[in-house]
PDB file of C-alpha atoms in Angstrom:
ATOM      1  CA  MET A   1     195.868 130.900  16.387  1.00 66.00           C
ATOM      2  CA  ILE A   2     193.628 128.754  14.200  1.00 65.00           C
ATOM      3  CA  VAL A   3     195.313 125.423  13.448  1.00 63.00           C
ATOM      4  CA  LYS A   4     193.680 123.345  10.713  1.00 63.00           C
ATOM      5  CA  ASP A   5     194.578 120.659   8.255  1.00 60.00           C
ATOM      6  CA  LYS A   6     193.930 121.387   4.608  1.00 65.00           C
ATOM      7  CA  VAL A   7     190.229 122.194   4.260  1.00 62.00           C
ATOM      8  CA  SER A   8     188.265 121.993   1.043  1.00 64.00           C
ATOM      9  CA  TRP A   9     187.219 125.212  -0.656  1.00 60.00           C
ATOM     10  CA  VAL A  10     183.527 124.421  -0.161  1.00 65.00           C
ATOM     11  CA  ARG A  11     183.934 123.862   3.589  1.00 67.00           C
ATOM     12  CA  LEU A  12     185.794 127.142   3.919  1.00 63.00           C
ATOM     13  CA  LEU A  13     182.773 128.947   2.491  1.00 65.00           C
ATOM     14  CA  PHE A  14     180.658 127.824   5.435  1.00 64.00           C
ATOM     15  CA  HIS A  15     183.310 127.959   8.171  1.00 67.00           C
ATOM     16  CA  PHE A  16     182.673 130.872  10.530  1.00 65.00           C
ATOM     17  CA  ARG A  17     184.552 129.860  13.679  1.00 68.00           C
ATOM     18  CA  GLY A  18     187.660 131.962  14.005  1.00 66.00           C
ATOM     19  CA  SER A  19     186.528 134.409  11.340  1.00 73.00           C
ATOM     20  CA  SER A  20     185.478 137.970  12.074  1.00 78.00           C
ATOM     21  CA  PHE A  21     181.880 137.226  11.100  1.00 77.00           C
ATOM     22  CA  MET A  22     180.879 136.578  14.720  1.00 79.00           C
ATOM     23  CA  GLU A  23     181.917 140.152  15.487  1.00 83.00           C
ATOM     24  CA  THR A  24     180.572 141.886  12.393  1.00 87.00           C
ATOM     25  CA  TRP A  25     177.213 140.194  11.788  1.00 87.00           C
ATOM     26  CA  PRO A  26     175.247 142.787  13.866  1.00 90.00           C
ATOM     27  CA  ARG A  27     176.630 145.593  11.685  1.00 92.00           C
ATOM     28  CA  ILE A  28     175.925 143.652   8.495  1.00 92.00           C
ATOM     29  CA  LEU A  29     172.340 142.921   9.529  1.00 93.00           C
ATOM     30  CA  THR A  30     171.813 146.563  10.518  1.00 93.00           C
ATOM     31  CA  VAL A  31     172.815 147.986   7.143  1.00 93.00           C
ATOM     32  CA  THR A  32     170.943 145.205   5.330  1.00 93.00           C
ATOM     33  CA  PHE A  33     167.758 146.009   7.278  1.00 94.00           C
ATOM     34  CA  ALA A  34     168.239 149.699   6.477  1.00 92.00           C
ATOM     35  CA  ALA A  35     168.645 148.761   2.794  1.00 92.00           C
ATOM     36  CA  MET A  36     165.362 146.812   2.938  1.00 93.00           C
ATOM     37  CA  ILE A  37     163.540 149.859   4.314  1.00 91.00           C
ATOM     38  CA  VAL A  38     165.028 152.174   1.675  1.00 88.00           C
ATOM     39  CA  THR A  39     164.197 149.709  -1.102  1.00 88.00           C
ATOM     40  CA  TYR A  40     160.605 149.282   0.113  1.00 87.00           C
ATOM     41  CA  VAL A  41     159.987 153.039   0.379  1.00 85.00           C
ATOM     42  CA  GLU A  42     161.634 153.800  -2.963  1.00 83.00           C
ATOM     43  CA  LEU A  43     159.785 151.101  -4.912  1.00 82.00           C
ATOM     44  CA  TYR A  44     156.411 150.902  -3.151  1.00 81.00           C
ATOM     45  CA  TYR A  45     155.846 154.635  -2.793  1.00 75.00           C
ATOM     46  CA  ASN A  46     157.813 155.536  -5.929  1.00 74.00           C
ATOM     47  CA  VAL A  47     159.909 158.102  -4.045  1.00 69.00           C
ATOM     48  CA  GLN A  48     162.690 159.291  -6.320  1.00 65.00           C
ATOM     49  CA  ALA A  49     163.687 162.517  -4.568  1.00 60.00           C
ATOM     50  CA  TYR A  50     166.528 160.956  -2.610  1.00 62.00           C
ATOM     51  CA  THR A  51     167.810 158.554  -5.237  1.00 66.00           C
ATOM     52  CA  LEU A  52     171.501 158.923  -6.052  1.00 70.00           C
ATOM     53  CA  THR A  53     173.629 157.701  -8.905  1.00 73.00           C
ATOM     54  CA  THR A  54     176.299 155.058  -8.463  1.00 74.00           C
ATOM     55  CA  THR A  55     179.125 157.471  -9.364  1.00 77.00           C
ATOM     56  CA  PRO A  56     179.896 158.836  -5.859  1.00 80.00           C
ATOM     57  CA  PHE A  57     179.836 155.301  -4.429  1.00 81.00           C
ATOM     58  CA  LEU A  58     182.230 154.094  -7.097  1.00 81.00           C
ATOM     59  CA  LEU A  59     184.678 156.874  -6.292  1.00 80.00           C
ATOM     60  CA  ILE A  60     184.384 156.449  -2.533  1.00 83.00           C
ATOM     61  CA  GLY A  61     184.550 152.646  -2.875  1.00 84.00           C
ATOM     62  CA  VAL A  62     187.885 152.789  -4.668  1.00 84.00           C
ATOM     63  CA  ALA A  63     189.373 155.130  -2.058  1.00 83.00           C
ATOM     64  CA  LEU A  64     187.924 153.050   0.776  1.00 86.00           C
ATOM     65  CA  GLY A  65     189.395 149.867  -0.654  1.00 85.00           C
ATOM     66  CA  ILE A  66     192.821 151.518  -0.815  1.00 85.00           C
ATOM     67  CA  PHE A  67     192.566 152.773   2.775  1.00 83.00           C
ATOM     68  CA  LEU A  68     191.434 149.378   4.087  1.00 86.00           C
ATOM     69  CA  GLY A  69     194.192 147.623   2.159  1.00 86.00           C
ATOM     70  CA  PHE A  70     196.824 149.984   3.544  1.00 86.00           C
ATOM     71  CA  ARG A  71     195.512 149.621   7.087  1.00 86.00           C
ATOM     72  CA  ASN A  72     195.442 145.810   6.867  1.00 88.00           C
ATOM     73  CA  ASN A  73     198.963 145.746   5.438  1.00 90.00           C
ATOM     74  CA  VAL A  74     200.202 147.762   8.411  1.00 89.00           C
ATOM     75  CA  SER A  75     198.400 145.427  10.812  1.00 90.00           C
ATOM     76  CA  TYR A  76     199.813 142.331   9.116  1.00 91.00           C
ATOM     77  CA  ASP A  77     203.318 143.832   9.200  1.00 93.00           C
ATOM     78  CA  LYS A  78     202.970 144.068  12.994  1.00 93.00           C
ATOM     79  CA  PHE A  79     201.659 140.494  13.121  1.00 93.00           C
ATOM     80  CA  TRP A  80     204.551 139.153  11.035  1.00 94.00           C
ATOM     81  CA  GLU A  81     207.170 141.145  12.918  1.00 96.00           C
ATOM     82  CA  GLY A  82     205.804 139.738  16.175  1.00 95.00           C
ATOM     83  CA  ARG A  83     206.132 136.223  14.788  1.00 95.00           C
ATOM     84  CA  LYS A  84     209.724 136.866  13.708  1.00 96.00           C
ATOM     85  CA  LEU A  85     210.574 138.203  17.165  1.00 97.00           C
ATOM     86  CA  TRP A  86     209.188 135.099  18.832  1.00 96.00           C
ATOM     87  CA  GLY A  87     211.049 132.938  16.335  1.00 96.00           C
ATOM     88  CA  ALA A  88     214.206 134.792  17.354  1.00 96.00           C
ATOM     89  CA  LEU A  89     213.311 134.131  21.005  1.00 97.00           C
ATOM     90  CA  VAL A  90     213.203 130.395  20.289  1.00 96.00           C
ATOM     91  CA  ASN A  91     216.609 130.456  18.576  1.00 96.00           C
ATOM     92  CA  THR A  92     218.262 132.666  21.187  1.00 96.00           C
ATOM     93  CA  SER A  93     216.947 130.525  24.051  1.00 95.00           C
ATOM     94  CA  ARG A  94     218.339 127.402  22.427  1.00 94.00           C
ATOM     95  CA  ASN A  95     221.672 129.112  21.815  1.00 93.00           C
ATOM     96  CA  LEU A  96     221.949 130.181  25.445  1.00 93.00           C
ATOM     97  CA  ALA A  97     221.122 126.707  26.715  1.00 92.00           C
ATOM     98  CA  ARG A  98     223.643 125.119  24.366  1.00 92.00           C
ATOM     99  CA  GLN A  99     226.351 127.602  25.307  1.00 91.00           C
ATOM    100  CA  VAL A 100     225.865 127.207  29.035  1.00 90.00           C
ATOM    101  CA  CYS A 101     226.142 123.443  28.605  1.00 86.00           C
ATOM    102  CA  PHE A 102     229.354 123.495  26.569  1.00 86.00           C
ATOM    103  CA  LEU A 103     231.160 126.779  27.214  1.00 83.00           C
ATOM    104  CA  ILE A 104     231.362 126.225  30.944  1.00 78.00           C
ATOM    105  CA  ASP A 105     234.844 124.836  31.603  1.00 69.00           C
ATOM    106  CA  ALA A 106     234.633 121.039  31.716  1.00 58.00           C
ATOM    107  CA  SER A 107     237.421 120.937  34.319  1.00 61.00           C
ATOM    108  CA  HIS A 108     234.979 122.521  36.755  1.00 56.00           C
ATOM    109  CA  ASP A 109     232.295 119.914  36.064  1.00 60.00           C
ATOM    110  CA  SER A 110     231.390 119.659  39.735  1.00 76.00           C
ATOM    111  CA  GLU A 111     228.003 119.466  41.376  1.00 80.00           C
ATOM    112  CA  ASP A 112     227.960 123.257  41.754  1.00 82.00           C
ATOM    113  CA  VAL A 113     228.568 123.734  38.050  1.00 85.00           C
ATOM    114  CA  GLN A 114     225.863 121.237  37.136  1.00 86.00           C
ATOM    115  CA  GLN A 115     223.443 123.031  39.436  1.00 88.00           C
ATOM    116  CA  PHE A 116     224.433 126.353  37.898  1.00 89.00           C
ATOM    117  CA  ARG A 117     223.729 125.044  34.394  1.00 90.00           C
ATOM    118  CA  GLU A 118     220.288 123.791  35.378  1.00 91.00           C
ATOM    119  CA  LEU A 119     219.354 127.006  37.165  1.00 92.00           C
ATOM    120  CA  PHE A 120     220.554 129.132  34.265  1.00 94.00           C
ATOM    121  CA  VAL A 121     218.577 127.144  31.694  1.00 94.00           C
ATOM    122  CA  LYS A 122     215.480 127.318  33.890  1.00 94.00           C
ATOM    123  CA  HIS A 123     215.933 131.076  34.129  1.00 95.00           C
ATOM    124  CA  VAL A 124     215.827 131.200  30.323  1.00 96.00           C
ATOM    125  CA  ILE A 125     212.612 129.150  30.335  1.00 96.00           C
ATOM    126  CA  ALA A 126     211.106 131.471  32.944  1.00 96.00           C
ATOM    127  CA  TYR A 127     212.002 134.441  30.759  1.00 96.00           C
ATOM    128  CA  GLY A 128     209.930 133.071  27.857  1.00 96.00           C
ATOM    129  CA  HIS A 129     206.891 132.491  30.063  1.00 96.00           C
ATOM    130  CA  ALA A 130     207.276 135.870  31.761  1.00 96.00           C
ATOM    131  CA  LEU A 131     207.517 137.655  28.407  1.00 97.00           C
ATOM    132  CA  ARG A 132     204.309 135.998  27.211  1.00 96.00           C
ATOM    133  CA  CYS A 133     202.445 136.970  30.384  1.00 95.00           C
ATOM    134  CA  HIS A 134     203.888 140.489  30.203  1.00 96.00           C
ATOM    135  CA  LEU A 135     202.557 140.984  26.671  1.00 95.00           C
ATOM    136  CA  ARG A 136     199.138 139.612  27.657  1.00 94.00           C
ATOM    137  CA  ASN A 137     198.918 141.483  30.969  1.00 93.00           C
ATOM    138  CA  GLU A 138     198.772 138.223  32.916  1.00 93.00           C
ATOM    139  CA  ASP A 139     200.293 137.214  36.244  1.00 94.00           C
ATOM    140  CA  PRO A 140     203.272 134.913  35.531  1.00 93.00           C
ATOM    141  CA  ALA A 141     203.599 133.525  39.078  1.00 93.00           C
ATOM    142  CA  GLU A 142     202.149 130.082  38.303  1.00 92.00           C
ATOM    143  CA  GLN A 143     204.141 129.804  35.089  1.00 91.00           C
ATOM    144  CA  ILE A 144     207.586 130.657  36.452  1.00 94.00           C
ATOM    145  CA  LYS A 145     207.524 129.426  40.063  1.00 92.00           C
ATOM    146  CA  HIS A 146     208.940 126.012  39.066  1.00 91.00           C
ATOM    147  CA  PHE A 147     211.976 127.530  37.355  1.00 93.00           C
ATOM    148  CA  LEU A 148     213.260 130.097  39.862  1.00 93.00           C
ATOM    149  CA  SER A 149     214.629 129.891  43.361  1.00 91.00           C
ATOM    150  CA  VAL A 150     212.523 131.253  46.197  1.00 93.00           C
ATOM    151  CA  GLU A 151     214.617 134.425  46.430  1.00 94.00           C
ATOM    152  CA  ASP A 152     214.676 135.067  42.689  1.00 94.00           C
ATOM    153  CA  LEU A 153     210.944 134.375  42.380  1.00 94.00           C
ATOM    154  CA  ALA A 154     210.154 136.859  45.155  1.00 95.00           C
ATOM    155  CA  THR A 155     212.329 139.485  43.475  1.00 95.00           C
ATOM    156  CA  VAL A 156     210.654 138.936  40.116  1.00 95.00           C
ATOM    157  CA  LEU A 157     207.119 139.098  41.487  1.00 94.00           C
ATOM    158  CA  GLU A 158     207.875 142.305  43.399  1.00 94.00           C
ATOM    159  CA  SER A 159     209.243 144.043  40.316  1.00 94.00           C
ATOM    160  CA  THR A 160     207.169 146.141  37.933  1.00 93.00           C
ATOM    161  CA  HIS A 161     208.838 144.619  34.862  1.00 94.00           C
ATOM    162  CA  ARG A 162     209.153 140.864  35.343  1.00 95.00           C
ATOM    163  CA  PRO A 163     210.954 139.880  32.083  1.00 96.00           C
ATOM    164  CA  LEU A 164     213.556 142.600  32.580  1.00 96.00           C
ATOM    165  CA  THR A 165     214.188 141.429  36.141  1.00 96.00           C
ATOM    166  CA  ILE A 166     214.747 137.857  34.968  1.00 96.00           C
ATOM    167  CA  LEU A 167     217.086 139.169  32.279  1.00 96.00           C
ATOM    168  CA  HIS A 168     219.019 141.021  34.996  1.00 96.00           C
ATOM    169  CA  GLN A 169     219.290 137.784  36.975  1.00 95.00           C
ATOM    170  CA  LEU A 170     220.649 135.976  33.923  1.00 95.00           C
ATOM    171  CA  GLY A 171     223.317 138.664  33.564  1.00 94.00           C
ATOM    172  CA  ARG A 172     224.153 138.288  37.244  1.00 94.00           C
ATOM    173  CA  ASP A 173     224.548 134.535  36.867  1.00 93.00           C
ATOM    174  CA  LEU A 174     226.887 134.963  33.909  1.00 93.00           C
ATOM    175  CA  ALA A 175     229.018 137.375  35.926  1.00 93.00           C
ATOM    176  CA  VAL A 176     229.171 134.852  38.778  1.00 91.00           C
ATOM    177  CA  ALA A 177     230.305 132.093  36.393  1.00 90.00           C
ATOM    178  CA  ARG A 178     233.000 134.378  34.997  1.00 90.00           C
ATOM    179  CA  ASP A 179     234.226 135.461  38.435  1.00 90.00           C
ATOM    180  CA  ARG A 180     234.438 131.840  39.583  1.00 88.00           C
ATOM    181  CA  HIS A 181     236.349 130.968  36.389  1.00 85.00           C
ATOM    182  CA  TRP A 182     233.656 128.551  35.248  1.00 87.00           C
ATOM    183  CA  LEU A 183     233.266 130.649  32.124  1.00 86.00           C
ATOM    184  CA  HIS A 184     236.318 131.813  30.195  1.00 85.00           C
ATOM    185  CA  GLU A 185     236.757 135.535  29.725  1.00 87.00           C
ATOM    186  CA  LEU A 186     236.809 135.089  25.954  1.00 87.00           C
ATOM    187  CA  ASN A 187     233.502 133.181  25.976  1.00 87.00           C
ATOM    188  CA  PHE A 188     231.690 135.631  28.230  1.00 90.00           C
ATOM    189  CA  PRO A 189     230.973 138.181  25.428  1.00 91.00           C
ATOM    190  CA  PHE A 190     229.330 135.502  23.273  1.00 90.00           C
ATOM    191  CA  MET A 191     226.809 134.618  25.958  1.00 91.00           C
ATOM    192  CA  ASP A 192     226.309 138.226  26.958  1.00 93.00           C
ATOM    193  CA  ALA A 193     225.462 138.993  23.323  1.00 94.00           C
ATOM    194  CA  GLN A 194     222.629 136.438  23.557  1.00 94.00           C
ATOM    195  CA  LEU A 195     221.261 138.298  26.588  1.00 95.00           C
ATOM    196  CA  ASN A 196     221.396 141.506  24.556  1.00 96.00           C
ATOM    197  CA  GLU A 197     219.362 139.732  21.869  1.00 96.00           C
ATOM    198  CA  LEU A 198     216.759 138.755  24.471  1.00 96.00           C
ATOM    199  CA  SER A 199     216.583 142.412  25.492  1.00 96.00           C
ATOM    200  CA  ASN A 200     216.121 143.471  21.869  1.00 97.00           C
ATOM    201  CA  ILE A 201     213.312 140.936  21.457  1.00 97.00           C
ATOM    202  CA  LEU A 202     211.626 142.298  24.574  1.00 96.00           C
ATOM    203  CA  GLY A 203     211.872 145.863  23.284  1.00 96.00           C
ATOM    204  CA  GLY A 204     210.565 144.896  19.841  1.00 96.00           C
ATOM    205  CA  CYS A 205     207.528 143.129  21.297  1.00 96.00           C
ATOM    206  CA  GLU A 206     206.747 146.078  23.568  1.00 96.00           C
ATOM    207  CA  ARG A 207     207.021 148.436  20.622  1.00 95.00           C
ATOM    208  CA  ILE A 208     204.448 146.420  18.673  1.00 94.00           C
ATOM    209  CA  LYS A 209     202.088 146.172  21.639  1.00 93.00           C
ATOM    210  CA  ASN A 210     202.352 149.814  22.741  1.00 93.00           C
ATOM    211  CA  THR A 211     202.239 151.454  19.306  1.00 89.00           C
ATOM    212  CA  PRO A 212     198.765 150.998  17.838  1.00 85.00           C
ATOM    213  CA  ILE A 213     197.645 152.454  14.546  1.00 85.00           C
ATOM    214  CA  PRO A 214     196.842 156.163  15.156  1.00 85.00           C
ATOM    215  CA  PHE A 215     193.397 156.464  16.721  1.00 84.00           C
ATOM    216  CA  SER A 216     192.227 159.191  14.358  1.00 84.00           C
ATOM    217  CA  TYR A 217     193.011 156.951  11.365  1.00 83.00           C
ATOM    218  CA  SER A 218     191.024 154.053  12.849  1.00 84.00           C
ATOM    219  CA  VAL A 219     188.071 156.314  13.655  1.00 87.00           C
ATOM    220  CA  LEU A 220     188.080 157.696  10.118  1.00 86.00           C
ATOM    221  CA  ILE A 221     188.073 154.208   8.589  1.00 88.00           C
ATOM    222  CA  HIS A 222     185.219 153.041  10.828  1.00 88.00           C
ATOM    223  CA  ARG A 223     183.121 156.112  10.031  1.00 90.00           C
ATOM    224  CA  ILE A 224     183.664 155.903   6.288  1.00 90.00           C
ATOM    225  CA  VAL A 225     182.844 152.169   6.184  1.00 91.00           C
ATOM    226  CA  ALA A 226     179.667 152.641   8.234  1.00 91.00           C
ATOM    227  CA  SER A 227     178.508 155.681   6.246  1.00 90.00           C
ATOM    228  CA  TYR A 228     179.279 154.052   2.907  1.00 91.00           C
ATOM    229  CA  CYS A 229     177.285 150.915   3.711  1.00 91.00           C
ATOM    230  CA  LEU A 230     174.338 152.841   5.184  1.00 91.00           C
ATOM    231  CA  PHE A 231     173.961 155.183   2.201  1.00 89.00           C
ATOM    232  CA  LEU A 232     174.772 152.545  -0.422  1.00 90.00           C
ATOM    233  CA  PRO A 233     171.122 151.534  -1.099  1.00 89.00           C
ATOM    234  CA  PHE A 234     170.287 155.119  -2.176  1.00 86.00           C
ATOM    235  CA  GLY A 235     172.729 154.691  -5.054  1.00 85.00           C
ATOM    236  CA  LEU A 236     171.781 151.128  -5.972  1.00 86.00           C
ATOM    237  CA  VAL A 237     168.013 150.932  -5.696  1.00 86.00           C
ATOM    238  CA  GLU A 238     167.343 152.461  -9.106  1.00 83.00           C
ATOM    239  CA  THR A 239     169.686 149.976 -10.763  1.00 84.00           C
ATOM    240  CA  THR A 240     169.271 146.781  -8.739  1.00 86.00           C
ATOM    241  CA  GLY A 241     165.676 147.211  -7.587  1.00 85.00           C
ATOM    242  CA  VAL A 242     164.415 144.541  -5.185  1.00 89.00           C
ATOM    243  CA  LEU A 243     167.884 142.942  -5.142  1.00 92.00           C
ATOM    244  CA  THR A 244     169.353 146.022  -3.429  1.00 90.00           C
ATOM    245  CA  PRO A 245     169.376 144.476   0.101  1.00 92.00           C
ATOM    246  CA  ILE A 246     171.244 141.425  -1.207  1.00 93.00           C
ATOM    247  CA  VAL A 247     173.842 143.576  -2.972  1.00 92.00           C
ATOM    248  CA  VAL A 248     174.250 145.735   0.154  1.00 93.00           C
ATOM    249  CA  LEU A 249     174.623 142.559   2.242  1.00 93.00           C
ATOM    250  CA  LEU A 250     177.489 141.300   0.088  1.00 92.00           C
ATOM    251  CA  ILE A 251     179.305 144.644  -0.138  1.00 91.00           C
ATOM    252  CA  SER A 252     178.904 145.432   3.561  1.00 92.00           C
ATOM    253  CA  TYR A 253     180.168 141.949   4.443  1.00 91.00           C
ATOM    254  CA  ALA A 254     183.360 142.576   2.483  1.00 90.00           C
ATOM    255  CA  PHE A 255     184.048 146.026   3.953  1.00 90.00           C
ATOM    256  CA  PHE A 256     183.098 145.213   7.554  1.00 91.00           C
ATOM    257  CA  GLU A 257     185.150 142.009   7.502  1.00 89.00           C
ATOM    258  CA  LEU A 258     188.241 143.785   6.151  1.00 88.00           C
ATOM    259  CA  ASP A 259     187.836 146.446   8.809  1.00 88.00           C
ATOM    260  CA  ALA A 260     187.495 143.846  11.590  1.00 88.00           C
ATOM    261  CA  ILE A 261     190.481 141.805  10.408  1.00 87.00           C
ATOM    262  CA  GLY A 262     192.704 144.884  10.599  1.00 85.00           C
ATOM    263  CA  ASP A 263     191.540 145.488  14.172  1.00 85.00           C
ATOM    264  CA  GLU A 264     192.075 141.872  15.214  1.00 84.00           C
ATOM    265  CA  ILE A 265     195.649 141.350  14.023  1.00 86.00           C
ATOM    266  CA  GLU A 266     196.847 144.825  15.029  1.00 87.00           C
ATOM    267  CA  ASN A 267     197.934 143.389  18.392  1.00 89.00           C
ATOM    268  CA  PRO A 268     199.242 139.877  17.609  1.00 92.00           C
ATOM    269  CA  PHE A 269     199.969 139.001  21.259  1.00 93.00           C
ATOM    270  CA  GLY A 270     196.376 138.726  22.474  1.00 89.00           C
ATOM    271  CA  LEU A 271     194.095 135.734  23.038  1.00 87.00           C
ATOM    272  CA  GLN A 272     191.910 135.975  19.962  1.00 85.00           C
ATOM    273  CA  PRO A 273     191.784 132.939  17.641  1.00 82.00           C
ATOM    274  CA  ASN A 274     193.973 134.578  14.975  1.00 84.00           C
ATOM    275  CA  ASP A 275     196.628 135.926  17.339  1.00 88.00           C
ATOM    276  CA  LEU A 276     200.069 134.352  17.685  1.00 91.00           C
ATOM    277  CA  PRO A 277     200.235 131.053  19.660  1.00 92.00           C
ATOM    278  CA  LEU A 278     202.562 132.401  22.350  1.00 94.00           C
ATOM    279  CA  THR A 279     201.596 129.723  24.878  1.00 92.00           C
ATOM    280  CA  ALA A 280     202.524 126.954  22.451  1.00 92.00           C
ATOM    281  CA  ILE A 281     205.809 128.656  21.505  1.00 94.00           C
ATOM    282  CA  SER A 282     206.884 129.209  25.113  1.00 94.00           C
ATOM    283  CA  ARG A 283     205.889 125.606  25.930  1.00 93.00           C
ATOM    284  CA  ASN A 284     208.092 124.340  23.085  1.00 94.00           C
ATOM    285  CA  ILE A 285     210.994 126.417  24.421  1.00 95.00           C
ATOM    286  CA  GLU A 286     210.465 124.805  27.818  1.00 94.00           C
ATOM    287  CA  ILE A 287     210.434 121.288  26.335  1.00 94.00           C
ATOM    288  CA  ASN A 288     213.539 121.856  24.192  1.00 93.00           C
ATOM    289  CA  LEU A 289     215.618 123.402  26.970  1.00 94.00           C
ATOM    290  CA  LEU A 290     214.660 120.841  29.612  1.00 93.00           C
ATOM    291  CA  GLU A 291     215.671 118.129  27.183  1.00 92.00           C
ATOM    292  CA  LEU A 292     219.117 119.719  26.784  1.00 90.00           C
ATOM    293  CA  ILE A 293     219.746 119.445  30.531  1.00 88.00           C
ATOM    294  CA  SER A 294     218.199 115.934  30.665  1.00 87.00           C
ATOM    295  CA  ASP A 295     215.372 116.974  32.956  1.00 84.00           C
ATOM    296  CA  PRO A 296     212.800 114.147  33.077  1.00 85.00           C
ATOM    297  CA  ASN A 297     209.934 116.445  34.092  1.00 83.00           C
ATOM    298  CA  ARG A 298     209.227 117.716  30.615  1.00 84.00           C
ATOM    299  CA  PRO A 299     205.653 118.686  29.701  1.00 85.00           C
ATOM    300  CA  GLU A 300     203.966 117.507  26.555  1.00 83.00           C
ATOM    301  CA  ALA A 301     203.672 119.793  23.571  1.00 78.00           C
ATOM    302  CA  LEU A 302     200.541 121.898  23.614  1.00 74.00           C
ATOM    303  CA  LYS A 303     197.845 120.452  21.370  1.00 73.00           C
ATOM    304  CA  PRO A 304     195.165 122.617  19.780  1.00 70.00           C
ATOM    305  CA  GLU A 305     191.771 122.586  21.456  1.00 66.00           C
ATOM    306  CA  ASN A 306     188.865 123.010  19.068  1.00 61.00           C
ATOM    307  CA  ASP A 307     191.341 123.895  16.287  1.00 66.00           C
ATOM    308  CA  ILE A 308     192.718 126.858  18.275  1.00 67.00           C
ATOM    309  CA  LEU A 309     196.265 127.007  19.602  1.00 73.00           C
ATOM    310  CA  LEU A 310     197.113 129.945  21.890  1.00 75.00           C
TER     311      LEU A 310
END
């Protein structure tokens, strides 16, 4: 995710890093070059046979703007829902850590109980890192090996669904605490409800990742945008003359950029500059939870590199 202090309006006009321009400039130059050829042929050779009026482009432009707006709204809804789910992950992780520190019976405040608390909190930290890697199709071994026992780590790495396996281990640990009477029967449902919330967050994130906008809709949008921009000079050259390539450049920039933005934020869990900063969020969870158990080996908060925080 792009992280910037307040930037002046003028600087924003010339800021391209993190925008979709780096992806769309070949398309924009292509249609602009085509507009230059059409303009040259139409004006130099006085060819009027293929000149169109602006009416069809006005009608198609209105419909295209509506379609692009709808598509971008759907993409942003997925982006915002993903952010709310990860915000819920932060809150639920903190709740679990707080509950395991205070709902465990103080009369059993032995070394075993203290060790149980630390292991449980570290399991919660490992869950956050494993969920991030799961959504990004990354190997979580390096991220979670410091928070799990050798046996639990081997079980997680052998499984096909690492976050779910860690969630199962958290449920197992709660059951052990209840059976050993470290956790009161009346308090067990409260902590189990937090595990259910972690499961709901996992399912919500997978739903966003695995449910893209229908392919046929995306193909239709791409085709209409490309066709509209390529044929646009035939409808403008009679009105705008030698300025037709410039007008096509501006219009194609707007449509191609809107199209690219919808593609980019459709999956908010990736590694593109405008995706959610999952690494920073999971790192903050780690710092907060280690502080609750007074662990001195806390990492520093992730700082943005080159204005990008992932």
